[in-house]
Coordinates of C-alpha atoms in Angstrom, one line a residue:
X25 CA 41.3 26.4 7.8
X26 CA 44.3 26.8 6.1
X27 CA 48.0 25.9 6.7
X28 CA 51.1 27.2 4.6
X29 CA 54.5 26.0 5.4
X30 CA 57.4 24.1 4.1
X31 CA 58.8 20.3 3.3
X32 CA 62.4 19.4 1.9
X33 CA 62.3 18.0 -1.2
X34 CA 65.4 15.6 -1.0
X35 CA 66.2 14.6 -4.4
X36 CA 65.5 18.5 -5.7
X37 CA 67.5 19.4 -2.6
X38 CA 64.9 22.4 -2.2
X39 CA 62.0 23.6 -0.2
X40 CA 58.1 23.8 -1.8
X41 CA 55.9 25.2 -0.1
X42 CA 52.6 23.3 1.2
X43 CA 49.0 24.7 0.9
X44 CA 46.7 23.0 3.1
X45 CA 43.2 22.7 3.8
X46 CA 42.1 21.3 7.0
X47 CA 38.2 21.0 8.3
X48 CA 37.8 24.0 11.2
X49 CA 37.5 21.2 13.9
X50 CA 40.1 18.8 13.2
X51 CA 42.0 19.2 16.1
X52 CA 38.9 18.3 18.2
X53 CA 36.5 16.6 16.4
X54 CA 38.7 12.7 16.8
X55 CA 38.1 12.2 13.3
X56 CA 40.3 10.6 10.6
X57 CA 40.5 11.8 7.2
X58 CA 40.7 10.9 3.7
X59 CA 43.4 13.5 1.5
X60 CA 43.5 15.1 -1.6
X61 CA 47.3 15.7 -2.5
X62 CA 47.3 18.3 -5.1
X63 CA 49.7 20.4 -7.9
X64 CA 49.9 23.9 -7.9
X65 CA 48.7 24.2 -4.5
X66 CA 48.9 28.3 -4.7
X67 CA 45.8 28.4 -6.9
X68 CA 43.5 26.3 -5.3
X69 CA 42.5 28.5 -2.2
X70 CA 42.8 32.1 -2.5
X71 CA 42.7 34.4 -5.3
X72 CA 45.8 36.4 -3.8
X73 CA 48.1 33.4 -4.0
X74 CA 47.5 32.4 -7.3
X75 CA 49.4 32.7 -10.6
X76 CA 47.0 34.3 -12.5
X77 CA 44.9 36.3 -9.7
X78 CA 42.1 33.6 -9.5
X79 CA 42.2 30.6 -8.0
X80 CA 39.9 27.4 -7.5
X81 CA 38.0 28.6 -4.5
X82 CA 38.1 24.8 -3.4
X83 CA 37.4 26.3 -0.1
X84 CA 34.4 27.4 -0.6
X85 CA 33.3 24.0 -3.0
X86 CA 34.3 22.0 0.4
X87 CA 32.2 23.7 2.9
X88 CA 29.2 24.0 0.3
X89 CA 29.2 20.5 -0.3
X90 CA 30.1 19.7 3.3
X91 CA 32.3 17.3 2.4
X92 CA 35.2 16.1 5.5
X93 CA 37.9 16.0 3.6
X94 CA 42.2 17.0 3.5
X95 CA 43.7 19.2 0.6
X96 CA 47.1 19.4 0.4
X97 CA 48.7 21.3 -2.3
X98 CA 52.2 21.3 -3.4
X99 CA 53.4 24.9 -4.7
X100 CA 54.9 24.7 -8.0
X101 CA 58.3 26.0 -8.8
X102 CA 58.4 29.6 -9.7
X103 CA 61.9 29.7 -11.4
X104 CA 61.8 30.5 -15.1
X105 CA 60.0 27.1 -16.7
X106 CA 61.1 24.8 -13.8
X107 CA 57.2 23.8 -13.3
X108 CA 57.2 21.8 -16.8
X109 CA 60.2 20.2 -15.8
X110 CA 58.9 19.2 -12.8
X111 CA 55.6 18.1 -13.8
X112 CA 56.4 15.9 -16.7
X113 CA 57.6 11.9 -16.0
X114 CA 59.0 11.9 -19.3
X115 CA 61.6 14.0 -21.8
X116 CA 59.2 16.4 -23.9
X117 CA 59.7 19.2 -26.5
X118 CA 57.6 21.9 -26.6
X119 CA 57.3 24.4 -29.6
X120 CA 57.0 27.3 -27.0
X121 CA 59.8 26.3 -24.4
X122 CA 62.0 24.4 -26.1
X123 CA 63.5 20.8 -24.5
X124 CA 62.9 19.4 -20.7
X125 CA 64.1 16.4 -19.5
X126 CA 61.3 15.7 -17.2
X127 CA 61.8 15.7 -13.5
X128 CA 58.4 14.2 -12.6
X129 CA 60.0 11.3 -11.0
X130 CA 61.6 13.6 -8.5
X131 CA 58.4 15.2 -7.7
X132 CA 56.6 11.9 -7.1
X133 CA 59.2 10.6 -5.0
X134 CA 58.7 13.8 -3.3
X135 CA 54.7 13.7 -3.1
X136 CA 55.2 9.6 -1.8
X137 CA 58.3 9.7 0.5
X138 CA 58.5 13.4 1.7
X139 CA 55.4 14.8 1.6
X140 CA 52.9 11.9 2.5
X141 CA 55.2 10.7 5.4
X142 CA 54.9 14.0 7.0
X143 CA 51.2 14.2 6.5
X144 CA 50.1 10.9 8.1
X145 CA 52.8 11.7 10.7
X146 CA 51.2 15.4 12.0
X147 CA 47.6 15.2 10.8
X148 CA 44.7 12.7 11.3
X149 CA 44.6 11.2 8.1
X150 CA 43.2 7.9 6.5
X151 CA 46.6 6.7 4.9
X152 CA 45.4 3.9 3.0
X153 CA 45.3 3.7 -0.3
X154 CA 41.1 3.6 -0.6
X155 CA 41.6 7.3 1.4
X156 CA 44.4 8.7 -0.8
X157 CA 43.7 10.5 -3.9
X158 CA 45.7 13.0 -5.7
X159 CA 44.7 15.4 -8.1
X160 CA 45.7 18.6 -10.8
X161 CA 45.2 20.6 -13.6
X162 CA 47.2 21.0 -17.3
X163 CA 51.0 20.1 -16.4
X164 CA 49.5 19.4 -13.0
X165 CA 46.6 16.6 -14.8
X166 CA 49.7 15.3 -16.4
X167 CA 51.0 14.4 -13.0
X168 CA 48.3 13.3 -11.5
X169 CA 47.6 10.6 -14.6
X170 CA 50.6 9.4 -14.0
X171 CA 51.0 8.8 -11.0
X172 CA 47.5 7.3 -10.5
X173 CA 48.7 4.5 -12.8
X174 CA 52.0 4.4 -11.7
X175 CA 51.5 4.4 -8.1
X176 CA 48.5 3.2 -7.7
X177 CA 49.8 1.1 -4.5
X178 CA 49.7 4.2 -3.1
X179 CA 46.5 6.0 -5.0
X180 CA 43.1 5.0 -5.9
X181 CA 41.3 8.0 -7.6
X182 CA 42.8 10.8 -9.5
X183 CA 41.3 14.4 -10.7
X184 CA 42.7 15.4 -14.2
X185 CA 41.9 18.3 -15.6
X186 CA 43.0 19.5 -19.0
X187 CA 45.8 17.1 -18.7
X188 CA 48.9 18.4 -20.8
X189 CA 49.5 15.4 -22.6
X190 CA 50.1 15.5 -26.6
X191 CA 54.1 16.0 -26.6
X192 CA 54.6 13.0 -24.0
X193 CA 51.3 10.8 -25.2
X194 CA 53.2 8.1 -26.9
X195 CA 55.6 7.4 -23.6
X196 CA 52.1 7.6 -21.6
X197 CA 50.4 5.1 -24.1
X198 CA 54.1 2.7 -24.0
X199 CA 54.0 3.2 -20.0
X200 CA 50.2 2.1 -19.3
X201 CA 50.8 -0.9 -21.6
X202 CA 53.6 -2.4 -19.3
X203 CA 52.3 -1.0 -15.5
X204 CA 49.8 -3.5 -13.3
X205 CA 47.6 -1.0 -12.0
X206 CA 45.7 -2.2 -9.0
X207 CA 42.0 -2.6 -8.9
X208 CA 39.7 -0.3 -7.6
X209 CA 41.2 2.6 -9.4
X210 CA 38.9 5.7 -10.9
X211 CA 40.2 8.7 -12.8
X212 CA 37.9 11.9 -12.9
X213 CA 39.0 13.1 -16.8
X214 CA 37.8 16.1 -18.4
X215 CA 38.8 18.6 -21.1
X216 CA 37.5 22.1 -22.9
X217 CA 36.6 22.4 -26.2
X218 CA 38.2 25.9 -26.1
X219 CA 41.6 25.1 -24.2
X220 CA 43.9 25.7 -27.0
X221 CA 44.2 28.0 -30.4
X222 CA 41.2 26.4 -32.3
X223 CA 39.2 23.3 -32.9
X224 CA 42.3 21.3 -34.8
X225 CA 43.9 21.1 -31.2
X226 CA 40.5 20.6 -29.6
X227 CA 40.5 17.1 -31.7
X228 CA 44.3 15.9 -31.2
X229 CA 43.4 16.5 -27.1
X230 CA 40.2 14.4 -27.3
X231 CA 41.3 11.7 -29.2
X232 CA 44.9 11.6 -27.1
X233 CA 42.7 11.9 -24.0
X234 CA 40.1 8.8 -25.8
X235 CA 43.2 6.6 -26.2
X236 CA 44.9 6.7 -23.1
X237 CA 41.1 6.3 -21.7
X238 CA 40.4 3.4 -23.7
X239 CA 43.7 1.8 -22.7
X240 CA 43.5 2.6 -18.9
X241 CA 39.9 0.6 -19.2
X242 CA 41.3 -2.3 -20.8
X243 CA 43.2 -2.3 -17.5
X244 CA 40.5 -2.1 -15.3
X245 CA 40.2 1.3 -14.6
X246 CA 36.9 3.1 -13.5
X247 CA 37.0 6.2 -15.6
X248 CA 34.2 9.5 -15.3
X249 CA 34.5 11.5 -18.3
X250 CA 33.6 15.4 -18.3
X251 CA 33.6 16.8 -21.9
X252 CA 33.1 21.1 -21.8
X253 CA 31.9 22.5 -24.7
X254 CA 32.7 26.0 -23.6
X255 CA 35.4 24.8 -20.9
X256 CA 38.4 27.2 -20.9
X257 CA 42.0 26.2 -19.8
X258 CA 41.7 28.4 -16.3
X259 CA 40.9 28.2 -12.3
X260 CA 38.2 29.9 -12.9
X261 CA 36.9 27.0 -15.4
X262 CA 38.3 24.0 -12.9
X263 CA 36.5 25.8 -10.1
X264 CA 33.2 25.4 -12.2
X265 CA 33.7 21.1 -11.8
X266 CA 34.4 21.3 -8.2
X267 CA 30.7 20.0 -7.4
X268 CA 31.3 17.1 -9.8
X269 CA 34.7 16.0 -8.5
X270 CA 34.4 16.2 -5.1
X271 CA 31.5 13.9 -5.4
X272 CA 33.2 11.6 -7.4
X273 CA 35.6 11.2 -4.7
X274 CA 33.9 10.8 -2.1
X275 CA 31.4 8.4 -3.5
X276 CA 32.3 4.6 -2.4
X277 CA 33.2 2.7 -5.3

């Protein structure tokens, strides 16, 4: 089933809205469960919701795989280019946009001591860190990079997708280098050969996306790599990996 409502976000002093995937029988089964916190939680569920008209179907993915599992997916911001703000750690530039000063602190403190707390508090979860995983796509891969390094107290496994990560790579590369990142963490990485304008970007991603991997491994981390040849920068191409992922999180490592 699925749940929409809303959590405060204290230090954006605003409300996001929650997309949330619960198994059928939760509320009777007396089962804990191990959650997924995602970005962009409007387009992982229904096609209606999302930005673009198609979402991840991770619904569907779930129940086909019969995995017992918790989504819950924080809705971006909607207001002009607040969502690249709000998913980037760092100060960026973008050719397209212009300047952001990065508010992706805000939205981890949001994800950790908003969000998570009021999980665990209504839901049957697994809390622990072996049970929490978080996960996203482009701006939303950039988040959930980071904050698998960054927090990984609180995270052990991480889905990025098509991370957006060439106009912030060096602060990524400068951040790794000084953060202890806890054992028994796993990254699920993987990138399209036809994300951006041509093959010249296709290289810059996949060697940014090699470094970082090659440093995060020097630091212990277990990393899956999925190279697409034909993989486009869509839901309807993320939907296509669901199989993979959702095995990769739920195997025991």
């Amino acid at each position: 089933m699925i749940l929409k409502f809303d959590v405060y976000m204290h230090m954006l002093d605003t409300y996001r809205k929650i997309h949330m995937y619960l198994p059928d029988d939760y509320l009777t089964s007396n089962k804990k469960y191990p959650v997924l916190y995602m970005f962009d939680g409007h387009n992982l569920f229904y096609d209606e919701d999302a930005t673009y008209g198609r979402s991840w179907r991770l619904i569907d993915a779930i129940q086909r795989n019969g995995k017992e599992i918790i989504v819950v997916g924080q809705e971006c911001s909607h207001e002009g280019n607040d969502r690249l703000n709000e998913y980037s750690p760092y100060p960026f530039y973008d050719t397209h946009f212009g300047s952001f000063p990065g508010k992706g602190e805000a939205t981890m403190n949001f994800l950790i001591e908003d969000l998570k707390l009021y999980i665990d508090l209504h839901f049957p979860t697994l809390s622990d860190r072996k049970h929490t995983w978080i996960g996203g796509s482009s701006c939303g891969g950039l988040m959930a990079l980071y904050a698998v390094f960054k927090y990984s107290k609180v995270y052990s496994k991480a889905i990025v997708l098509s991370p957006y990560i060439l106009p912030t790579l060096n602060m990524l590369m400068a951040d790794i280098n000084e953060t202890y990142i806890l054992h028994h963490t796993a990254i699920y990485l993987s990138w399209g050969a036809q994300e951006g304008d041509g093959m010249h970007e296709f290289v810059m991603e996949t060697k940014g996306c090699t470094d970082l991997a090659n440093l995060l491994l020097k630091k212990g981390v277990r990393i899956h790599f999925h190279v697409k040849p034909l993989g486009r920068h869509c839901e309807e191409d993320w939907e296509k990996e669901s199989d993979q992922f959702l095995s990769f999180l739920m195997h025991e490592s």
